[in-house]
Tab-separated table of C-alpha atoms in Angstrom:
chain	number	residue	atom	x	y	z
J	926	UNK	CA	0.000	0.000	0.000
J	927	UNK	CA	1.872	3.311	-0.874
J	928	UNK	CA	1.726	5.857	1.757
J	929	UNK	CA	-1.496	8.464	1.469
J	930	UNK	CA	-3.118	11.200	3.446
J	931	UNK	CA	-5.926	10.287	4.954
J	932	UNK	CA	-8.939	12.784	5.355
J	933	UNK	CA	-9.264	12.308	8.992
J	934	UNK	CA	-7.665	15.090	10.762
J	935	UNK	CA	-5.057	15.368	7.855
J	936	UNK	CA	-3.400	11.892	9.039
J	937	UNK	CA	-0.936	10.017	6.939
J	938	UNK	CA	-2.011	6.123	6.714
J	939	UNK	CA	0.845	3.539	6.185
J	940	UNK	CA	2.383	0.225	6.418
J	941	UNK	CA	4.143	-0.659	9.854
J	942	UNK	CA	7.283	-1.585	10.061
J	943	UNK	CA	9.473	-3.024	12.919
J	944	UNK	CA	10.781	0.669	13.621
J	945	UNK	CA	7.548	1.320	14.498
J	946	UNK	CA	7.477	-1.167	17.526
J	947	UNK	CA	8.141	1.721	20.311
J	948	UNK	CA	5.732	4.411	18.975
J	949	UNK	CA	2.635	1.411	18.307
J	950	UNK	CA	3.892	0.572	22.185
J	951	UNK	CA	3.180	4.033	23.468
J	952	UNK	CA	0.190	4.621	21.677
J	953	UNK	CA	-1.224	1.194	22.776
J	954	UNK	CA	-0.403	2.280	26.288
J	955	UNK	CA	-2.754	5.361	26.286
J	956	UNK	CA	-5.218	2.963	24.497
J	957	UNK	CA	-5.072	0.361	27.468
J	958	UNK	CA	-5.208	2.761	29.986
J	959	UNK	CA	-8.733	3.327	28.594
J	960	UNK	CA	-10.046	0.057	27.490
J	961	UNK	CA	-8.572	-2.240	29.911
J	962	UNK	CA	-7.263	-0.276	32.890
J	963	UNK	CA	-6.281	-3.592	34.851
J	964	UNK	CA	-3.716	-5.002	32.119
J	965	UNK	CA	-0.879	-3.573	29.458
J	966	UNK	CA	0.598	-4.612	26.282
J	967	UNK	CA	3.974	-6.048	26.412
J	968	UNK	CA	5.970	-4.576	23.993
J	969	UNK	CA	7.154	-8.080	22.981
J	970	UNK	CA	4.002	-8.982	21.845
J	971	UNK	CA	3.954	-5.710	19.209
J	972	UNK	CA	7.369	-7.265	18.437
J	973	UNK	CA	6.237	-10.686	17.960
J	974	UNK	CA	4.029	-10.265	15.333
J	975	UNK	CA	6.930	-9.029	13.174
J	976	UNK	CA	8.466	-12.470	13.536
J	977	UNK	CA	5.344	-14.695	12.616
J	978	UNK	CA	5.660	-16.032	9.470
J	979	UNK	CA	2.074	-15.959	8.478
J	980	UNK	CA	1.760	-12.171	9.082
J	981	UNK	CA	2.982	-9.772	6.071
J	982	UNK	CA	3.354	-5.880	7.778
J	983	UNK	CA	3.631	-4.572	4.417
J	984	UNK	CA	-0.157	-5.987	3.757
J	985	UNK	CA	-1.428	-6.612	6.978
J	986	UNK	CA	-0.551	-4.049	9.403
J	987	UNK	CA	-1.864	-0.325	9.163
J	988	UNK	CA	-1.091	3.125	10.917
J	989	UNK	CA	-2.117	6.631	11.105
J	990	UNK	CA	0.074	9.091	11.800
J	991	UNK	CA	-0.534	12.851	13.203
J	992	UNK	CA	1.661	15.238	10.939
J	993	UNK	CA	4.793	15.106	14.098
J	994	UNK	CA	4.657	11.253	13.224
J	995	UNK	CA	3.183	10.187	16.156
J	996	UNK	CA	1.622	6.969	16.248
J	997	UNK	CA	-2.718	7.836	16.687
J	998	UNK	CA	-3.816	4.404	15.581
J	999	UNK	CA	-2.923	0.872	14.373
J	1000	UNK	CA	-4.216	-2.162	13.410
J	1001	UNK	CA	-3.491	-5.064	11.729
J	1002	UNK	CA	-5.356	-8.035	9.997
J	1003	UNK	CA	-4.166	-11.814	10.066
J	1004	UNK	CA	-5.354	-15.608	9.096
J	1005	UNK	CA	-4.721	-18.013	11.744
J	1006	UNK	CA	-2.418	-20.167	9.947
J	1007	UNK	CA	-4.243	-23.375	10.887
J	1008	UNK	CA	-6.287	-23.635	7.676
J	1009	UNK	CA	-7.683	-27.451	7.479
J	1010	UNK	CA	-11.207	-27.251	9.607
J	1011	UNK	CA	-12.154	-23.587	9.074
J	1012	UNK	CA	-10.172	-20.244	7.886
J	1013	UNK	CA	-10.445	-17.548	11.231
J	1014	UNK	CA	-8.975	-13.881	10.275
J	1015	UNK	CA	-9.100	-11.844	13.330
J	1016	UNK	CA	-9.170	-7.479	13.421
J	1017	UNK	CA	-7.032	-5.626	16.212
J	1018	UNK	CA	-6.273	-2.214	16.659
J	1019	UNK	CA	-6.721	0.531	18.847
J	1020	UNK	CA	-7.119	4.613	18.590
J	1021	UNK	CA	-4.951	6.613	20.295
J	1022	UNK	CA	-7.724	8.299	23.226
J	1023	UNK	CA	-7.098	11.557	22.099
J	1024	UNK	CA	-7.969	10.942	18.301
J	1025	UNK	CA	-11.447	8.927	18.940
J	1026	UNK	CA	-14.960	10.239	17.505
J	1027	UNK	CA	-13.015	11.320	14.460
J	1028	UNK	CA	-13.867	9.190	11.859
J	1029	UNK	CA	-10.174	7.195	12.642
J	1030	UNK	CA	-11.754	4.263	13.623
J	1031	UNK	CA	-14.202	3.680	10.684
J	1032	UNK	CA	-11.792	4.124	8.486
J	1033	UNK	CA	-9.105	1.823	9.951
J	1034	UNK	CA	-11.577	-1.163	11.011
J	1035	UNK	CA	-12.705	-0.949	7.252
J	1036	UNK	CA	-9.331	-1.411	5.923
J	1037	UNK	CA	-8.889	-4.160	8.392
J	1038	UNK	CA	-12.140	-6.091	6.979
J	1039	UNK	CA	-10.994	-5.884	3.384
J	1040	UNK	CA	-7.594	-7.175	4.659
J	1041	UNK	CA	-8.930	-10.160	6.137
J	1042	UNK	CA	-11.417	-10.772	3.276
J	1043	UNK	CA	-8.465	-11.061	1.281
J	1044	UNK	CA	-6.273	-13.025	3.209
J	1045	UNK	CA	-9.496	-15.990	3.470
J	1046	UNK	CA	-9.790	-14.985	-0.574
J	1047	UNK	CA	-6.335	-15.769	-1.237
J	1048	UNK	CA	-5.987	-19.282	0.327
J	1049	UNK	CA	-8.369	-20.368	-2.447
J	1050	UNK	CA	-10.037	-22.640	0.538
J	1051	UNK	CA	-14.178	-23.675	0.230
J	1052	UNK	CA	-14.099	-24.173	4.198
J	1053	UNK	CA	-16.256	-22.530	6.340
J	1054	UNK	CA	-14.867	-18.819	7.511
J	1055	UNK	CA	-15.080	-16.216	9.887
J	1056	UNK	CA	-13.689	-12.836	10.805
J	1057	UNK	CA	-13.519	-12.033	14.476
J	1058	UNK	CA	-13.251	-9.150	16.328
J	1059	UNK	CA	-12.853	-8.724	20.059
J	1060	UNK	CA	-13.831	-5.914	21.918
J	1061	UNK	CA	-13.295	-4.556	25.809
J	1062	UNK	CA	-17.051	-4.174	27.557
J	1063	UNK	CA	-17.966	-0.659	27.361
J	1064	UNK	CA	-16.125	0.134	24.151
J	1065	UNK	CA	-19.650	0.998	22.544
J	1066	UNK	CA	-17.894	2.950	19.522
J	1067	UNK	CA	-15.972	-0.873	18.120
J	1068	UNK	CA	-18.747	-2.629	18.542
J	1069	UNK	CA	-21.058	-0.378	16.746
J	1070	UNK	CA	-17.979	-0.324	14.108
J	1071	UNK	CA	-18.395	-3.956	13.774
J	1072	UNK	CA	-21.928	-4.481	13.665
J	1073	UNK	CA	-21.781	-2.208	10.802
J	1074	UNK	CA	-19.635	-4.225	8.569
J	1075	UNK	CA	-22.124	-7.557	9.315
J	1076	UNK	CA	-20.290	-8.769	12.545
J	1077	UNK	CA	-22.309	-9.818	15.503
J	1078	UNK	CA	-22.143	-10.677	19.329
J	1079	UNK	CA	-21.325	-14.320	19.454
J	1080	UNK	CA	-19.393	-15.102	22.582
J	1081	UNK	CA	-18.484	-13.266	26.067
J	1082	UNK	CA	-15.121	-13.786	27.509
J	1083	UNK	CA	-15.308	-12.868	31.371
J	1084	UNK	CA	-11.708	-11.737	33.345
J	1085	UNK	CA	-11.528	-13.660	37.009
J	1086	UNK	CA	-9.510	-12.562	39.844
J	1087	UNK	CA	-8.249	-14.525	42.596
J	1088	UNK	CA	-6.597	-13.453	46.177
J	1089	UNK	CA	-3.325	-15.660	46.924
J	1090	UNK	CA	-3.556	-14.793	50.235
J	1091	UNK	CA	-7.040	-17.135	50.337
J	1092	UNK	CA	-6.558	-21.073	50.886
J	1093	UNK	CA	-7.774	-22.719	47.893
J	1094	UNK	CA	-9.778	-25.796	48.186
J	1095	UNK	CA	-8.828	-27.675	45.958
J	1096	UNK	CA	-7.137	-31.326	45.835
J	1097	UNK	CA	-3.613	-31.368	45.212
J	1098	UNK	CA	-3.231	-35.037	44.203
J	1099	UNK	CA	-4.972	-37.374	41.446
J	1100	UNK	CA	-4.092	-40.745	41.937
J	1101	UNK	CA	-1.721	-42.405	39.217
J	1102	UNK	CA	-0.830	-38.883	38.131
J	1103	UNK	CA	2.197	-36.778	38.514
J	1104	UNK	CA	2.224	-33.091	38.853
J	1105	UNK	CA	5.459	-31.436	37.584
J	1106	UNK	CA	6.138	-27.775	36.724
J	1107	UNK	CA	6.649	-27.035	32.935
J	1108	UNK	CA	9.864	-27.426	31.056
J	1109	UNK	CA	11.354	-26.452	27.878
J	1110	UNK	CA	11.962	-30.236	27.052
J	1111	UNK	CA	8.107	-30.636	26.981
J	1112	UNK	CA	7.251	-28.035	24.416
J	1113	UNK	CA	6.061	-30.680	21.940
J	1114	UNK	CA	4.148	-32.414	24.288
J	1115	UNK	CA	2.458	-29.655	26.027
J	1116	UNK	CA	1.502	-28.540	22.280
J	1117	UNK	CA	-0.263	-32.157	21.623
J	1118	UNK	CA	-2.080	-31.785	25.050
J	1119	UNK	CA	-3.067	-27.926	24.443
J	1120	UNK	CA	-4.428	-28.840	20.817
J	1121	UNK	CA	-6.431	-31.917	22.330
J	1122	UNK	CA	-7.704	-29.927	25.151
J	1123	UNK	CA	-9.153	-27.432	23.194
J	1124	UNK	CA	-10.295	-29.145	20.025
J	1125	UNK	CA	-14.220	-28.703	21.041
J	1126	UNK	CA	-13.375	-25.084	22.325
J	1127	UNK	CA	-15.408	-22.249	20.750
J	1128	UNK	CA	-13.280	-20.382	18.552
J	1129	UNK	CA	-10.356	-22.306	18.585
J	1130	UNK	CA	-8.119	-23.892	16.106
J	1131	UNK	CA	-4.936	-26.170	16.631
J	1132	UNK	CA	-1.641	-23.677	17.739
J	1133	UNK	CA	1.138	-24.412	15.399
J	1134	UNK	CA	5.060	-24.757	16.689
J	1135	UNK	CA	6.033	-21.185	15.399
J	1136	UNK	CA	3.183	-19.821	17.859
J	1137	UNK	CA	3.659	-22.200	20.968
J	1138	UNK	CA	7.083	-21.167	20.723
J	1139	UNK	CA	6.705	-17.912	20.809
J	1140	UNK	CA	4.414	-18.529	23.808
J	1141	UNK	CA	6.346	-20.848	25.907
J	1142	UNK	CA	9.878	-19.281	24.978
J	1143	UNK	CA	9.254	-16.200	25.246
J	1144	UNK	CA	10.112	-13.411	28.236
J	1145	UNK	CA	6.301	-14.120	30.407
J	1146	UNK	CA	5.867	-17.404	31.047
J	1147	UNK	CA	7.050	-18.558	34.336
J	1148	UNK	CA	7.823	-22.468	34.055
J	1149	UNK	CA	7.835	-22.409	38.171
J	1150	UNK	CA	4.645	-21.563	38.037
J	1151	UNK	CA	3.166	-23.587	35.750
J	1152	UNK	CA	1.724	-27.255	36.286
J	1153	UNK	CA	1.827	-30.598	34.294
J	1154	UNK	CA	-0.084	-33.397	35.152
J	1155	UNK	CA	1.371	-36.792	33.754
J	1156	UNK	CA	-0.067	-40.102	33.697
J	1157	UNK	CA	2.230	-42.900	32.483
J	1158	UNK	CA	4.675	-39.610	31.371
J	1159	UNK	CA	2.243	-38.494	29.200
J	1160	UNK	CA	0.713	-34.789	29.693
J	1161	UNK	CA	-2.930	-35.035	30.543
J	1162	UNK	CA	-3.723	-31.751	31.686
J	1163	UNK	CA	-2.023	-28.254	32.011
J	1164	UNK	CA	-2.265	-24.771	33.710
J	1165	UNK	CA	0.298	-22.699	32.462
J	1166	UNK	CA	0.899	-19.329	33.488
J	1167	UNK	CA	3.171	-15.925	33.169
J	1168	UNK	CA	4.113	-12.850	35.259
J	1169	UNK	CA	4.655	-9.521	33.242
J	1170	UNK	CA	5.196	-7.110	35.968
J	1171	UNK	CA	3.965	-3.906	33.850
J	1172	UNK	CA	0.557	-5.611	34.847
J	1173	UNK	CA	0.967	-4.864	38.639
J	1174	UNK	CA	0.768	-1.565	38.743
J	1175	UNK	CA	-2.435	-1.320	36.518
J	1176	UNK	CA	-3.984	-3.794	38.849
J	1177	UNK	CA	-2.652	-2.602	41.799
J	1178	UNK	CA	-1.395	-6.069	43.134
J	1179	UNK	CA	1.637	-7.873	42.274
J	1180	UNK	CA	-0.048	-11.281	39.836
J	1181	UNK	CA	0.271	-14.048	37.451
J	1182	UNK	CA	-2.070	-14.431	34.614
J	1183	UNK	CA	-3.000	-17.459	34.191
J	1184	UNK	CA	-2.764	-18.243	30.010
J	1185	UNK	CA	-3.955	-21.754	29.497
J	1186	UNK	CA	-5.799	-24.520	31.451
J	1187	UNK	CA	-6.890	-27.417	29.741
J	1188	UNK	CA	-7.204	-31.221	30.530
J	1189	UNK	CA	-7.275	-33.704	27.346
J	1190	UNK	CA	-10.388	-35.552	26.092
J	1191	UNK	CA	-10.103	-38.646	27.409
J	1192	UNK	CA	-9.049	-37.933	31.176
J	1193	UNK	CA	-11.846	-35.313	31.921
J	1194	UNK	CA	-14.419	-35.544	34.962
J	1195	UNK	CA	-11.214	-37.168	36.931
J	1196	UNK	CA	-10.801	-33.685	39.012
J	1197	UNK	CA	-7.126	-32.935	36.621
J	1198	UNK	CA	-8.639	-29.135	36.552
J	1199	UNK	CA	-8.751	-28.046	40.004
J	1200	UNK	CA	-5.742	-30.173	40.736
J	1201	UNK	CA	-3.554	-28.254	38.431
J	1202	UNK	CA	-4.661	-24.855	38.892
J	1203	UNK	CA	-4.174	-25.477	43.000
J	1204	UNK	CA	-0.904	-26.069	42.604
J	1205	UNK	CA	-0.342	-23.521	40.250
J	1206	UNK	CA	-2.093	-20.622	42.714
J	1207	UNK	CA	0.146	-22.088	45.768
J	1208	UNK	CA	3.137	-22.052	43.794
J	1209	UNK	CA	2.524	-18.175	42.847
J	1210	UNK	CA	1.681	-17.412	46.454
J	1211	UNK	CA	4.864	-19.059	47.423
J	1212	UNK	CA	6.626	-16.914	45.134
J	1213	UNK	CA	5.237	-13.970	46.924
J	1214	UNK	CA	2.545	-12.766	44.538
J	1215	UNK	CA	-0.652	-11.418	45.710
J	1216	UNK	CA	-3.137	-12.445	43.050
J	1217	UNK	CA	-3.712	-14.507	40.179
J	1218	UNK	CA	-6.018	-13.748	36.963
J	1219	UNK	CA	-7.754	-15.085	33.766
J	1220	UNK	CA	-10.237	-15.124	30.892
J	1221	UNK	CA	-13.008	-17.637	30.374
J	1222	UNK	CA	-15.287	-18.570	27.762
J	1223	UNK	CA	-18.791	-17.767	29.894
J	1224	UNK	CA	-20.117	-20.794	27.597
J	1225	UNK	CA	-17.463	-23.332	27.987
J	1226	UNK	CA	-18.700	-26.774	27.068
J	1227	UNK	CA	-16.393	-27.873	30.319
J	1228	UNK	CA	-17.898	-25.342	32.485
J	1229	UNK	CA	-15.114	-23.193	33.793
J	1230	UNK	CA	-16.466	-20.576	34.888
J	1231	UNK	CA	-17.969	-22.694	37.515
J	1232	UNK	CA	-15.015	-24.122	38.665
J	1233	UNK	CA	-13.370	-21.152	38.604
J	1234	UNK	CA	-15.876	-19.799	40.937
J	1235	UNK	CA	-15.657	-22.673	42.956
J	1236	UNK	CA	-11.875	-22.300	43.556
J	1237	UNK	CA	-12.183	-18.494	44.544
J	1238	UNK	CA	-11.893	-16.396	41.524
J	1239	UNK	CA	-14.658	-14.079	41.136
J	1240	UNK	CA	-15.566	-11.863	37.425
J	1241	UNK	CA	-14.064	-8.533	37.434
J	1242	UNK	CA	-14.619	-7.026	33.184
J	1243	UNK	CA	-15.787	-8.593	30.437
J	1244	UNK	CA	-15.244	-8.522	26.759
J	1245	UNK	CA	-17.279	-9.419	23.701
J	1246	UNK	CA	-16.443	-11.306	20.829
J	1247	UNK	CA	-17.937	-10.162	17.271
J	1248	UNK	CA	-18.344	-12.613	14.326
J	1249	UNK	CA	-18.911	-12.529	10.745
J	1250	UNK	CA	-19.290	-15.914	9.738
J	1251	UNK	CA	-18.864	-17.068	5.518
């Protein structure tokens, strides 16, 4: 896309490139501050998507640019690169706080629509396909930005909270498993187990190697923290969690979010769940962290929200997922 002026407040709409990282970080700060007070952006995760081999900044990432060059919004467009049971392109981006109610918005989130039509266009694919777009509650103006373009509410994601400082009851011990933390020497496996887990999961499609290690190598996730159960040394279920300490002062407690919980088909309803995340919460509260968090489907076909309740974490925000399925 060559570089053009764009008529909203006389702002210059480009490609992003990896110089950009820093000034998409800052804006993205003010952004969060906004949208989701309790949380922040890594700058490694702007950074990441750079790296992924399925994402093309010259076609699929977009900024607009106030005259001085500062960054006033962003977004990019990308196809999950797991194409063999259904094609998901997904919409993100974010308008600096200062530039909203200007038009900005409709004009990036309708570039970002044509971008993903094009990248499920361009895989030649007849499976079933959907764009998604997630938005923080309250942010009335994406929604409505969404609904216009033919997406709809679909799901509800709800963030949980959890004091450390509570007991948690919750067995620690299945019988003929063995709890471990995560290691680097499991990658592969923990991948199988993550893919199985979630295969029946709304929304999701199998994580490929380039992504999981990404995830699991990358400068968040705390292996100490994290919990593998193993039955005959194979991984049966998982909570796996991070600590990025820019988080702690928007929350106002020292925390580990917890990423990914999942227990594999064929060894659910044997209490692997609560088992994993116990040990997980008392091995955060023995590192000295005050809290623990995490997202849940409110619909989960494995009801955790429920269990989640159940083992102390109560809802604190919510955000909404928007579809447009083809």
């Amino acid at each position: 896309m060559n570089e053009e002026r764009g008529a909203a407040a006389e702002l210059i709409w480009r490609p992003a490139t990896a110089d950009d990282i820093d000034a998409m970080h800052a804006s993205l700060a003010a952004s969060d501050r906004v949208d989701h007070p309790t949380w922040v952006t890594p700058r490694d995760e702007i950074a990441d998507i750079f790296e992924l081999s399925h994402v093309d900044p010259e076609r699929d990432l977009l900024l607009a640019l106030a005259p001085d060059g500062t960054v006033v919004a962003q977004g990019w467009a990308f196809l999950h690169p797991s194409h063999d049971a259904e094609l998901h392109a997904y919409l993100q981006g974010a308008v600096h706080p200062h530039w909203r109610r200007r038009g900005i918005g409709t004009r990036l989130i309708e570039w970002l629509y044509t971008r993903a039509r094009e990248l499920i266009t361009e895989t030649g694919s007849s499976a079933d396909a959907a764009v998604y777009q997630y938005v923080d509650d309250g942010n009335i103006g994406a929604v409505i930005l969404g609904e216009r373009l033919g997406l709809q509410t679909e799901r509800w994601f709800t963030s949980m909270q959890r004091d450390l400082a509570e007991l948690v009851d919750a067995p620690l011990d299945v019988d003929g498993v063995e709890f471990v933390p995560y290691c680097a020497e499991r990658a592969s496996d923990a991948l199988a187990a993550r893919n199985d887990a979630f295969r029946d999961h709304w929304g999701s499609l199998p994580s490929t190697p380039e992504r999981w290690a990404q995830f699991v190598g990358g400068a968040f996730l705390r292996p100490d923290l994290s919990t593998l159960a193993l039955r005959d040394g194979r991984i049966v279920a998982f909570c796996l969690a991070s600590v990025n300490e820019e988080d702690w002062v928007a929350l106002g407690a020292s925390n580990t979010y917890i990423d990914l919980i999942g227990v594999v088909r064929d060894q659910r309803g044997l209490r692997l769940a609560p088992a994993v995340i116990a040990r997980t919460l008392r091995a955060a509260k023995d590192a000295g962290l005050e809290a623990a968090v995490l997202d849940v489907d409110t619909a989960s076909p494995t009801g955790a929200h429920t269990l989640y309740e159940r083992l102390g974490f109560h809802p604190t925000q919510r955000q909404q997922v928007l579809v447009r399925r083809f």
